[in-house]
GROMACS .gro file of C-alpha atoms in nm:
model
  270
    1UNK     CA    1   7.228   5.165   9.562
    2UNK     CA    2   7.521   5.298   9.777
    3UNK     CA    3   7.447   5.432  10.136
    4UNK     CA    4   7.526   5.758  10.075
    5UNK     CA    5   7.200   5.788   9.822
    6UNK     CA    6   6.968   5.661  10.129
    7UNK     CA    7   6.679   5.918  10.216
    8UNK     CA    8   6.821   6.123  10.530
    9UNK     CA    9   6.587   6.098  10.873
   10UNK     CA   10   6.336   6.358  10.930
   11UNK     CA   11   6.406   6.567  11.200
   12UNK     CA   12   6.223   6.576  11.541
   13UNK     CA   13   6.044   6.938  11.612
   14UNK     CA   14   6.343   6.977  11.877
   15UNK     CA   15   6.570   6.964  11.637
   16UNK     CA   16   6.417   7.209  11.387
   17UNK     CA   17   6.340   7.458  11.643
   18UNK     CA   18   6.713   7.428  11.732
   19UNK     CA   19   6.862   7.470  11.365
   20UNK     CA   20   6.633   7.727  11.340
   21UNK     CA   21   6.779   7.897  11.610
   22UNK     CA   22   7.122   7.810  11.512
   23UNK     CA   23   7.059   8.020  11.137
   24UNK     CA   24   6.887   8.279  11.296
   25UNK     CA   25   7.227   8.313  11.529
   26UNK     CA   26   7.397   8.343  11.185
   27UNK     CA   27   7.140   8.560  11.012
   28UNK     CA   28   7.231   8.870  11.261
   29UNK     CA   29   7.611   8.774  11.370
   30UNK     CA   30   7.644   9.065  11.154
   31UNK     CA   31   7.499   9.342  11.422
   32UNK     CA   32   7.821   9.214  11.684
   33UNK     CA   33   8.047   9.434  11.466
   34UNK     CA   34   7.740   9.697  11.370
   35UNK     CA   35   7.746   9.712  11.733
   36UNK     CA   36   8.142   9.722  11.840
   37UNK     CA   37   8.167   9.994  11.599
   38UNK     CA   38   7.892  10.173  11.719
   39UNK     CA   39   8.046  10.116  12.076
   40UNK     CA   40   8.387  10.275  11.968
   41UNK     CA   41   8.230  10.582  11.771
   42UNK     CA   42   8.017  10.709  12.019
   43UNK     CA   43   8.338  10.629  12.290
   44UNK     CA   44   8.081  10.405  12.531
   45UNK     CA   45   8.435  10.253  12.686
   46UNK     CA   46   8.541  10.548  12.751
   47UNK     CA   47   8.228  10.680  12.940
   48UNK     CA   48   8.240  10.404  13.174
   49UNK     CA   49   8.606  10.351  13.223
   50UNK     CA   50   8.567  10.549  13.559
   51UNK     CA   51   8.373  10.253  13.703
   52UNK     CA   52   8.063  10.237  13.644
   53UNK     CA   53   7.797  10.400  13.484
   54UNK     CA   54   7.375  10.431  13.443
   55UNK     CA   55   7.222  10.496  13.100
   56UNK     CA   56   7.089  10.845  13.263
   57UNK     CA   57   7.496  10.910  13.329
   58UNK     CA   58   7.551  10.753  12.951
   59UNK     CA   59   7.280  11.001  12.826
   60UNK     CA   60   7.475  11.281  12.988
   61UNK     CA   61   7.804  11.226  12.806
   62UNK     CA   62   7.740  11.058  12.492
   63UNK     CA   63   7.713  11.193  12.166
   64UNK     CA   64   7.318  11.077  12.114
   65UNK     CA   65   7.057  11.275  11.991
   66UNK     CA   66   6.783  11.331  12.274
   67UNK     CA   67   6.539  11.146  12.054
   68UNK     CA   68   6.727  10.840  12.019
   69UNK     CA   69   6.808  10.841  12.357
   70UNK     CA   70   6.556  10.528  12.412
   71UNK     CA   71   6.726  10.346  12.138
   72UNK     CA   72   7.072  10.303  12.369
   73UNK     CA   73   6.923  10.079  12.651
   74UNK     CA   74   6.881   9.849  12.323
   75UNK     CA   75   7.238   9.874  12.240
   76UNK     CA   76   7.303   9.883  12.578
   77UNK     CA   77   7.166   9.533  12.656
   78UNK     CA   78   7.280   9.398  12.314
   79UNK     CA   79   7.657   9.439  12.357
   80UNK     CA   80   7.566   9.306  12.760
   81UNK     CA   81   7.479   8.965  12.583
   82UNK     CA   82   7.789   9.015  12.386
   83UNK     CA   83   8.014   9.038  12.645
   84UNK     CA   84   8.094   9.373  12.584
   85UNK     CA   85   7.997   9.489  12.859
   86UNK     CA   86   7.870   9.370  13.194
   87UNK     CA   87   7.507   9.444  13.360
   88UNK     CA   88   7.553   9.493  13.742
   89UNK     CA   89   7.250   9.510  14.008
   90UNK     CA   90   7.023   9.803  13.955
   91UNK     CA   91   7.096  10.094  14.118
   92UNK     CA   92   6.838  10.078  14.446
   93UNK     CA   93   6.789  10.490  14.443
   94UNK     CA   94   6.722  10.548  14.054
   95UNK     CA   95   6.627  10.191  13.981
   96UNK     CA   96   6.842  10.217  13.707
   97UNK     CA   97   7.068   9.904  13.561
   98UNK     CA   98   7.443   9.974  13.579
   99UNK     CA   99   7.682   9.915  13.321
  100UNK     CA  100   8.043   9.839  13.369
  101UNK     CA  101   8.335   9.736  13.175
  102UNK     CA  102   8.436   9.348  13.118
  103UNK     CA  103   8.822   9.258  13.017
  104UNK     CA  104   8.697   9.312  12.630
  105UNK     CA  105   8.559   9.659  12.630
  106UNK     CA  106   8.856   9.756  12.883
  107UNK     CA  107   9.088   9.724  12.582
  108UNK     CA  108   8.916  10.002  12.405
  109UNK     CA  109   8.950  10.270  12.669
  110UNK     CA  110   9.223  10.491  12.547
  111UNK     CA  111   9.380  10.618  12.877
  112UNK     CA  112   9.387  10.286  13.083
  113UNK     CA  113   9.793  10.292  13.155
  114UNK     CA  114   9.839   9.890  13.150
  115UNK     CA  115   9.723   9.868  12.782
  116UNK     CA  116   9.775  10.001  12.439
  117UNK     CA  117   9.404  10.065  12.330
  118UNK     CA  118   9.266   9.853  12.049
  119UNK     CA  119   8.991  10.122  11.959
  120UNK     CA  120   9.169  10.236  11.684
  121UNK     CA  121   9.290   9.883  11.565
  122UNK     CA  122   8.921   9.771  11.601
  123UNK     CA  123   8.775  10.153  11.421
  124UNK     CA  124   8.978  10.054  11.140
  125UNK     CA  125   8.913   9.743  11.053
  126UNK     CA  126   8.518   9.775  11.052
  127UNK     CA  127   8.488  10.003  10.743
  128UNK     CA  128   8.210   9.936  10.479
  129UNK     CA  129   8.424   9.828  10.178
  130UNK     CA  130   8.492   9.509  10.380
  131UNK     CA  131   8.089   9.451  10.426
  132UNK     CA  132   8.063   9.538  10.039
  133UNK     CA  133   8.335   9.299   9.922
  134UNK     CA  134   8.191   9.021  10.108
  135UNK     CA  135   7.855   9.017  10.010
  136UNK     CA  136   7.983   9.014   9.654
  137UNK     CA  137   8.109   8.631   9.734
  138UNK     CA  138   7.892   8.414   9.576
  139UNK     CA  139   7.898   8.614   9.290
  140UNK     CA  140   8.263   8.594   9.244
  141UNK     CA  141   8.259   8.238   9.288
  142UNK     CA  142   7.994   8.176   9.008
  143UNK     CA  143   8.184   8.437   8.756
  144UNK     CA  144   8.406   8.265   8.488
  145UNK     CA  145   8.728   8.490   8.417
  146UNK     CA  146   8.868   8.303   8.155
  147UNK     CA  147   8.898   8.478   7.903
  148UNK     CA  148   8.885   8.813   8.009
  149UNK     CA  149   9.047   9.060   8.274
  150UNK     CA  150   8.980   8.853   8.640
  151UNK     CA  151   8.847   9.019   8.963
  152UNK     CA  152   9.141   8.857   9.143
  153UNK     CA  153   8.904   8.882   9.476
  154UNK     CA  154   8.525   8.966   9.557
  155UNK     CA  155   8.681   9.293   9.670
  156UNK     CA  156   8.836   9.410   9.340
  157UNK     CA  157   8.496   9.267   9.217
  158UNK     CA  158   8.312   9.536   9.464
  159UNK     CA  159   8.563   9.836   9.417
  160UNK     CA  160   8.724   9.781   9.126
  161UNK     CA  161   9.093   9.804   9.279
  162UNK     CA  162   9.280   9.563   9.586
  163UNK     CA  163   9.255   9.695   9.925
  164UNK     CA  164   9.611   9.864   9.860
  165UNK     CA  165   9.491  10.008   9.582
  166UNK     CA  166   9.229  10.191   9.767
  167UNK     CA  167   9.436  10.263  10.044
  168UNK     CA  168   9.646  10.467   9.790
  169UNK     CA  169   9.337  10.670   9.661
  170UNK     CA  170   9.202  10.745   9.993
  171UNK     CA  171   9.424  10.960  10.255
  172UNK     CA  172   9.183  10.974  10.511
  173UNK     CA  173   9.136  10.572  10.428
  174UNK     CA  174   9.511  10.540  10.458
  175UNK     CA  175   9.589  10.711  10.809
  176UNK     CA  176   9.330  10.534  10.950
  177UNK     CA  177   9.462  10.210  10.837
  178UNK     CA  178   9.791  10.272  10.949
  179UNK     CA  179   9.675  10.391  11.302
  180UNK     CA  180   9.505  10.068  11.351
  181UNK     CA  181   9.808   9.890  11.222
  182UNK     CA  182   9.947  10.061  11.493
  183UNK     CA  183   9.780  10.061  11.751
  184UNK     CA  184   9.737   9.661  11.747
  185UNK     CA  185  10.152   9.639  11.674
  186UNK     CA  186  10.216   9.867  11.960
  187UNK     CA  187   9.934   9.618  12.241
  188UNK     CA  188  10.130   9.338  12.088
  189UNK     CA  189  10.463   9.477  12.148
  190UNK     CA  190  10.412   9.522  12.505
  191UNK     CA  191  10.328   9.182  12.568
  192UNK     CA  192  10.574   9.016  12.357
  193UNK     CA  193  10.864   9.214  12.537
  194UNK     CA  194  10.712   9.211  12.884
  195UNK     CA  195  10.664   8.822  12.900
  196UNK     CA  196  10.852   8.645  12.644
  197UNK     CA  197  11.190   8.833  12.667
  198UNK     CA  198  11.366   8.514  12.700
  199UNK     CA  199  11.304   8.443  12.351
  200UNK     CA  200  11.561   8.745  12.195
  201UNK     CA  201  11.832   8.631  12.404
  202UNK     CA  202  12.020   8.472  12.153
  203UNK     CA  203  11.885   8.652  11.881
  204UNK     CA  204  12.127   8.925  11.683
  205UNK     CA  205  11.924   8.945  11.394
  206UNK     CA  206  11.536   8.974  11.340
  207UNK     CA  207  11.288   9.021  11.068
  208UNK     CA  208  10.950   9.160  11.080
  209UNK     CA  209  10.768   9.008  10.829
  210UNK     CA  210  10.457   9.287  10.698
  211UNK     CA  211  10.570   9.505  10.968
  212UNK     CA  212  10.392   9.827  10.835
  213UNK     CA  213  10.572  10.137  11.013
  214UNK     CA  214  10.762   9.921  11.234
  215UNK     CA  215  10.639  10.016  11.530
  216UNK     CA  216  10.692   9.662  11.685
  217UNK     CA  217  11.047   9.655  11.540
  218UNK     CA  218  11.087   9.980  11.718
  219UNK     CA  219  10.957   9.841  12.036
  220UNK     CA  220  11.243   9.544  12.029
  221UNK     CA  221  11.523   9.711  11.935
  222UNK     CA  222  11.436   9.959  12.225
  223UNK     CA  223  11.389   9.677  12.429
  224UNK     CA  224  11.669   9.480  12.298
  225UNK     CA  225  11.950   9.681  12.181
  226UNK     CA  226  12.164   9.395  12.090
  227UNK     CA  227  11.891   9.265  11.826
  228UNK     CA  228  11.894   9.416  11.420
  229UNK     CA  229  11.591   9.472  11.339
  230UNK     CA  230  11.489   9.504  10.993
  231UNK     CA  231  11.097   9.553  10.815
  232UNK     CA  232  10.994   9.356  10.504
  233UNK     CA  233  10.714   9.581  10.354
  234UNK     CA  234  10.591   9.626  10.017
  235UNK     CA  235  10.730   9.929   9.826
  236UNK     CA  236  10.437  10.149   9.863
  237UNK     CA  237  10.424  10.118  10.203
  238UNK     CA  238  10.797  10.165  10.281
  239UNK     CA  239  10.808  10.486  10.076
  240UNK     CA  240  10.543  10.577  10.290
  241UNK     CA  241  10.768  10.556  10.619
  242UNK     CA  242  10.907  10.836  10.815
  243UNK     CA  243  11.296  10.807  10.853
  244UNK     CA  244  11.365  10.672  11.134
  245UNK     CA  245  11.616  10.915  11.307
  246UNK     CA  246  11.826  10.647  11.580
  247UNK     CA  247  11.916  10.401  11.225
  248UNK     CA  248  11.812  10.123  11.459
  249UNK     CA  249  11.530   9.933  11.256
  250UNK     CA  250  11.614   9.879  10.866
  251UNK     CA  251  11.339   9.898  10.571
  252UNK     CA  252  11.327   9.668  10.307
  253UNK     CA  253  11.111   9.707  10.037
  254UNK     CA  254  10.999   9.354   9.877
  255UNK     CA  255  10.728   9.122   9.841
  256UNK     CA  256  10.728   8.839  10.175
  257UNK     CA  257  10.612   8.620   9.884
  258UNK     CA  258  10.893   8.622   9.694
  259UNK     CA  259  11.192   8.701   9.912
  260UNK     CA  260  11.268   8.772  10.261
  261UNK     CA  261  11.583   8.863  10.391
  262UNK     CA  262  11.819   8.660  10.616
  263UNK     CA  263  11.803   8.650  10.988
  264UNK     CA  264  11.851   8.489  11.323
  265UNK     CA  265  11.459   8.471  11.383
  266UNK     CA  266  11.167   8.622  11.194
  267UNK     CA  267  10.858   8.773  11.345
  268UNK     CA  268  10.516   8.699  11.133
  269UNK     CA  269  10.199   8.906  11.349
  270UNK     CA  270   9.893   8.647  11.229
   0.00000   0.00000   0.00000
């Protein structure tokens, strides 16, 4: 009988209380992004962005209903663990904690001058058709298409359509997707030009590989006037695209799996 059929050890009552812990970590990971997107909705950042701020000053300025006002200290101390936010020494007159703002929640404040905010980015990317698809997984998994018309992805299997394809249906869907598209190209942009310049020096010709509107091809060619810069988006999306009025950034409609057009240096946002 091979080793791998041996009996495993028990585990010592450490070591279950640990696992346990560990799964119970994973059972409510969930409530991070519950949270964040409760965080951006209600504009906590924002409320705090002055400095600092007591949940008696949140209270004052935050959308919450007077009878859930108790139920925000929870929050409160939740995204605090998270890293989120940061819990400073209580304040000595009210004996209140104060709240203040850690390098994470400052990039969702939307008027802090050295940074694009990511509140939209983050807004749009926490929506409940991604929650929906996902716990249709181990269905999708265990279904056998052959044979019939496949759900390419446990999202078509939840929605019936791709995530395009809902885009398409849903306006409301669709602007918010491209603001956070957006917003993320434009934080991006500003880093990529203010530290890595050095890289476009050479450069006369660049791609932007599933660059939506083209707000970061925008950014370079402002940046760098000597660089083409040209989008590779799929068709729906590039009909979708105001023209742009200085010619300086090109559209190409096409599939990046299939073709993409010739250039000095391509630019892929992971």
């Amino acid at each position: 009988m091979g080793s791998q059929n041996q009996p495993l050890p028990p585990l010592t009552s450490a070591e279950l209380l640990q696992a346990q812990a560990e799964l119970w970590c994973h059972k409510f990971a969930y409530l991070k992004s519950v949270a964040l997107h409760c965080t951006i909705k209600l504009g906590i950042p924002n409320a705090i962005s002055r400095g600092a701020a007591s949940l008696s000053e949140l209270h004052a300025v935050l959308p919450v209903a007077p009878s859930k006002r108790p139920c925000l200290s929870r929050l409160m101390r939740f995204l605090a663990a998270s890293g989120i936010f940061r819990v400073d020494d209580t304040n000595p007159a009210q004996g209140e904690v104060i709240y203040r703002l850690t390098a994470v929640s400052r990039l969702l404040v939307d008027d802090d001058d050295s940074h694009t905010s990511l509140s939209p980015y983050m807004g749009g990317c926490l929506i409940p058709a991604y929650f929906m698809a996902s716990l249709r997984l181990a269905e999708w998994l265990e279904t056998d298409d052959c044979g019939r018309t496949a759900a390419e992805t446990p999202f078509m299997m939840a929605h019936g359509t791709d995530f395009w394809g809902m885009l398409g249906g849903d306006a409301k869907l669709g602007a918010g997707f491209s603001e956070a598209m957006q917003s993320d190209s434009r934080f991006v942009a500003g880093i990529v030009i203010r530290e890595c310049g050095e890289v476009f020096a050479g450069v006369r010709s660049l791609v932007d590989v599933g660059g939506g509107d083209g707000t970061m091809a925008k950014a370079i060619a402002k940046a760098f006037p000597h660089v083409r810069c040209s989008v590779l988006e799929l068709p729906q999306v590039v009909n979708g695209v105001p023209a742009d009025d200085d010619g300086k950034v090109e559209f190409v409609a096409g599939d990046m799996m299939e073709f993409i057009p010739p250039a000095d240096a391509l630019f892929l946002k992971a």
